[in-house]
Short mmCIF file of C-alpha atoms in Angstrom, two decimals:
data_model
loop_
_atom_site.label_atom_id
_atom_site.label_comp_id
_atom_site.label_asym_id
_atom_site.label_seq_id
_atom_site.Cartn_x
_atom_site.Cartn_y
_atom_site.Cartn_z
CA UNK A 1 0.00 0.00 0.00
CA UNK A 2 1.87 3.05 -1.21
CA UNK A 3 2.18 5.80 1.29
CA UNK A 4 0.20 5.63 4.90
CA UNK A 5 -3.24 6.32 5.17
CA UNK A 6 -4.49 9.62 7.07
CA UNK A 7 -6.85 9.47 10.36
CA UNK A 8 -9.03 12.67 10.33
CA UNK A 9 -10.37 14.21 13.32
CA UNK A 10 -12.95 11.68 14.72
CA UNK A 11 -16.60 12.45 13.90
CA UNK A 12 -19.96 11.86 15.77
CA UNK A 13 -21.46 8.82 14.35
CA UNK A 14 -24.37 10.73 12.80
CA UNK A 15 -21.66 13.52 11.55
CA UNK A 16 -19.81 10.96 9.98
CA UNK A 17 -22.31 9.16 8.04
CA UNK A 18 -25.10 11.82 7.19
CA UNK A 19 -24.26 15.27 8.12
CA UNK A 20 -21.19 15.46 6.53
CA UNK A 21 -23.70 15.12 3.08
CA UNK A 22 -24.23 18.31 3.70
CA UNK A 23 -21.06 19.47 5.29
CA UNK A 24 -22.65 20.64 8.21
CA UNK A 25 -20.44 17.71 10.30
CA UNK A 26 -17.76 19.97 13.03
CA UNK A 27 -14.92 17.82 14.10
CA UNK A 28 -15.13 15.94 17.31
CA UNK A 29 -12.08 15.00 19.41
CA UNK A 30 -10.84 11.62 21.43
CA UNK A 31 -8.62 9.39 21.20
CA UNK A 32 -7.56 6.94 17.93
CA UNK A 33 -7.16 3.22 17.68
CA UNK A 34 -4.05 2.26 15.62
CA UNK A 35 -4.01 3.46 11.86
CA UNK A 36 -2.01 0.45 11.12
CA UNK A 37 -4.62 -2.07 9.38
CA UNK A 38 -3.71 -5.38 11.83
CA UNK A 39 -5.63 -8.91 12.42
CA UNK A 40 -6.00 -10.23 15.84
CA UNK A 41 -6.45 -13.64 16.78
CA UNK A 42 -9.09 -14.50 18.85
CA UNK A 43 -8.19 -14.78 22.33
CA UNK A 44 -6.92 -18.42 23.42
CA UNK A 45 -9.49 -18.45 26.27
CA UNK A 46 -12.53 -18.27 23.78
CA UNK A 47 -13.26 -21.87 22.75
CA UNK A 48 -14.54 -21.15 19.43
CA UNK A 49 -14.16 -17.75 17.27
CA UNK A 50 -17.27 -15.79 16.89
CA UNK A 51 -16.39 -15.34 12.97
CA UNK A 52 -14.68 -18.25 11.23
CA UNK A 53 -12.59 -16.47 8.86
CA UNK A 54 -11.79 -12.44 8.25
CA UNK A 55 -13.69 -13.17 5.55
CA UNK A 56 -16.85 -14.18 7.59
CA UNK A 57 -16.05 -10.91 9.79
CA UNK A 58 -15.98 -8.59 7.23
CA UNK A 59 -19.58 -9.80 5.58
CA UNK A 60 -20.55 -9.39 8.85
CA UNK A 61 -19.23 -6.34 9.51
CA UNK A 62 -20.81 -4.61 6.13
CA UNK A 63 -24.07 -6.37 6.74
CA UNK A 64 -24.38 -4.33 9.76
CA UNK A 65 -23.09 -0.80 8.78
CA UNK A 66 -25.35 -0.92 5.33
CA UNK A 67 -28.39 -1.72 7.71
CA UNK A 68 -27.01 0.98 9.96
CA UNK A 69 -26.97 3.27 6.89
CA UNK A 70 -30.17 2.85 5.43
CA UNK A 71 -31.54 3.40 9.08
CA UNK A 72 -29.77 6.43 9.30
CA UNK A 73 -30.62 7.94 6.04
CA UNK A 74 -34.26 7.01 6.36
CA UNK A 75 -34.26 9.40 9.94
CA UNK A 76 -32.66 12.05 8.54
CA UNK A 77 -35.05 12.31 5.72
CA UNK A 78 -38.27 11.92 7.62
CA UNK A 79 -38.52 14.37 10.18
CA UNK A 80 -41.62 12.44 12.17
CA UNK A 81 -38.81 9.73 12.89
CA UNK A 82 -37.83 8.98 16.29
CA UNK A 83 -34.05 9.39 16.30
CA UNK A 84 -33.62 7.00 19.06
CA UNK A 85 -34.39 4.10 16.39
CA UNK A 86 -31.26 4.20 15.59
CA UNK A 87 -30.64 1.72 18.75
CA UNK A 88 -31.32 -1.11 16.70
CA UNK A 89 -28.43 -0.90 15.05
CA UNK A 90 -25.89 1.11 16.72
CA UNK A 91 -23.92 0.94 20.35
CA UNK A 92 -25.67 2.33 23.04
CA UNK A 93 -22.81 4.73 23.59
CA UNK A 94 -23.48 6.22 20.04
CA UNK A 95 -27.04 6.84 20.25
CA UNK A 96 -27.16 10.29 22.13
CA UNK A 97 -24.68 11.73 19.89
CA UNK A 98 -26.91 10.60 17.02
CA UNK A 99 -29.92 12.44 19.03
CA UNK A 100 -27.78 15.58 19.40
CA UNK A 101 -27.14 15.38 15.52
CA UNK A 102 -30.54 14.58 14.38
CA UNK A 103 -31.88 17.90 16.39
CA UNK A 104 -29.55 19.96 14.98
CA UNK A 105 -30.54 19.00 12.04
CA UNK A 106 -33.77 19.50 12.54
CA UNK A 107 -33.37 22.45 14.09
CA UNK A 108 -31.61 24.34 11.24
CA UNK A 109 -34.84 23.00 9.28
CA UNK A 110 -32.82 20.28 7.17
CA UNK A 111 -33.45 17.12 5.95
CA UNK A 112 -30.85 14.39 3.67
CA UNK A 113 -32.85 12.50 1.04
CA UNK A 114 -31.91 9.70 -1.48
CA UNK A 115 -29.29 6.44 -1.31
CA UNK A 116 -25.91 6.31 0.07
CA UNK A 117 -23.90 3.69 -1.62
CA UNK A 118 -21.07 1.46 0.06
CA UNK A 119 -18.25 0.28 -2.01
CA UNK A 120 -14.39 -1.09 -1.53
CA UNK A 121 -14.99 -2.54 1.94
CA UNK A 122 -11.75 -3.85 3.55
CA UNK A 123 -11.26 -5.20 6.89
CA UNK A 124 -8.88 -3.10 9.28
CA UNK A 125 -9.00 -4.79 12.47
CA UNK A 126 -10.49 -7.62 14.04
CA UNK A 127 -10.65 -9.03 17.58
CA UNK A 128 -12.80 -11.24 19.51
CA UNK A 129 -12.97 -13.38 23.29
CA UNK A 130 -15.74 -15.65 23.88
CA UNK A 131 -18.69 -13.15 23.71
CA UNK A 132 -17.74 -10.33 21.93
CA UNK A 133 -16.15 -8.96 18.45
CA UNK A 134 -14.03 -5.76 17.71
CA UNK A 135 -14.31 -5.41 13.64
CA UNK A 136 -12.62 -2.63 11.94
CA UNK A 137 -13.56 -1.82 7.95
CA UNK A 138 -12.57 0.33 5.54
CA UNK A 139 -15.29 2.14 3.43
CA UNK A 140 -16.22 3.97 0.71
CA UNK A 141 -19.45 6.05 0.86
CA UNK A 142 -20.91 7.47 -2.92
CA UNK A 143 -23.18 10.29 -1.77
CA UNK A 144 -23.44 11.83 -5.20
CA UNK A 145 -27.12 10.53 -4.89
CA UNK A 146 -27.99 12.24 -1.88
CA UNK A 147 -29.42 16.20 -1.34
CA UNK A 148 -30.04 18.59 1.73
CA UNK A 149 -33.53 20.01 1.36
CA UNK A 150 -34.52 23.30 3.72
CA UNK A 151 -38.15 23.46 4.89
CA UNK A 152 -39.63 24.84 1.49
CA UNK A 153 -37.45 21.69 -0.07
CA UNK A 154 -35.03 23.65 -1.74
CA UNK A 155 -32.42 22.10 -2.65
CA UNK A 156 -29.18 23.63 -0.26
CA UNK A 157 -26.44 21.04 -0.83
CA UNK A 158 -22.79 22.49 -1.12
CA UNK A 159 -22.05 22.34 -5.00
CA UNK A 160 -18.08 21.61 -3.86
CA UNK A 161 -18.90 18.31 -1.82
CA UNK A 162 -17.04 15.72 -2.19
CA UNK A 163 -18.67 12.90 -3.60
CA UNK A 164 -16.58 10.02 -2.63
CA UNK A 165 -15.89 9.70 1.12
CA UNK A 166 -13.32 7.51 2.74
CA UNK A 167 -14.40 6.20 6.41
CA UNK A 168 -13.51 3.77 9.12
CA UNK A 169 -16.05 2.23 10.66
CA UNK A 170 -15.95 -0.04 13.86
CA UNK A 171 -18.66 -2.21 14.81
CA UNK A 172 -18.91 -4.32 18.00
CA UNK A 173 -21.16 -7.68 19.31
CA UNK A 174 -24.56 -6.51 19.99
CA UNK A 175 -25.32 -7.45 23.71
CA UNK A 176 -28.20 -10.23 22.89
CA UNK A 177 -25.94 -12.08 19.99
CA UNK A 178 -22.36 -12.16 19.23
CA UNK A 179 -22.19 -12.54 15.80
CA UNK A 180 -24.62 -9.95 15.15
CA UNK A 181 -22.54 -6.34 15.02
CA UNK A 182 -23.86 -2.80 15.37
CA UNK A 183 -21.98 0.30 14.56
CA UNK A 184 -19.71 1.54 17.51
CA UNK A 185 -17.76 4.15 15.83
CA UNK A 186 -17.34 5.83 12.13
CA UNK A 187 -14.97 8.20 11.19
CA UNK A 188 -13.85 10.21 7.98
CA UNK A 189 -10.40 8.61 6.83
CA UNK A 190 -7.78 9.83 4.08
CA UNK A 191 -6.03 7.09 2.06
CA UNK A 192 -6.64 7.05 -1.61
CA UNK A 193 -6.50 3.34 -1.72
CA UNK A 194 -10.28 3.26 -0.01
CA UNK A 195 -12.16 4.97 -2.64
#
């Protein structure tokens, strides 16, 4: 892989995956997992992996962000929708932030409509014990289908956007089923080799 991919400044999870349609997304601060793409073995105490294969791990793993996606996309373009659906398929540490977002949103009288497509999905990490996976992916979101709308449904998005946008996304073990994984953590990432 020629040169070493970028981390940008960490985004909420909303911010990272919707907002930033509109570039509306400010940058968040905390702290960074390694940028170095790495596979962990499962732990020896855990008698059987919860994936099989990297392979299984990263199906998995963009199973659950698309769902996460089209749930996102389908809140932010319906403003009757309770935000806090959004616990289906996210961490329960993400979900306020997503609240926060969708407000603000709503507050500034916005609203994101049509498809965001995934492409070029690569695993980044993975890690697992007996009852819960870590799994790290590589992304690349198309938004050139997508528009901000204002209240009179004018279209406002920012003609400069970019189109194509790089992100890291981490997804976890939901609590009621290992191999099912929610979205922990997404984040805008620079490295041309993603999209």
């Amino acid at each position: 892989m020629p040169g070493s991919p970028r981390r940008l400044p960490r985004l909420p999870v909303l911010v990272a995956s919707v907002l930033i349609v509109g570039g509306l997304a400010a940058c968040s601060g905390g702290p960074a997992p390694s940028p170095a793409p790495t596979t962990a073995a499962p732990t020896e105490s855990a008698d059987e992996p919860i994936f099989a294969s990297d392979e299984e791990a990263l199906a998995a793993a963009v199973e659950a962000y698309e769902a996460y996606n089209s749930l996102a996309s389908e809140i932010t373009a319906d403003p009757s929708r309770d935000a806090a659906e959004i616990a289906r398929v996210a961490d329960e540490s993400t979900v306020p932030q997503f609240e926060e977002d969708i407000e603000a949103l709503r507050a500034a009288g916005l609203r994101i409509v049509g498809n965001v497509s995934l492409s070029g999905a690569k695993l980044a990490e993975r890690s697992e014990d007996a009852s819960r996976a870590t799994v790290a992916i590589y992304v690349c979101r198309d938004v050139s289908d997508t528009r901000v709308l204002d209240k009179e449904g004018n279209d406002v998005t920012k003609p400069d956007r970019a189109s194509q946008q790089p992100q890291l996304a981490t997804l976890v073990s939901s609590p009621s089923e290992p191999r099912q994984l929610i979205v922990k953590d997404l984040e805008r990432w620079q490295d041309d080799n993603v999209c």
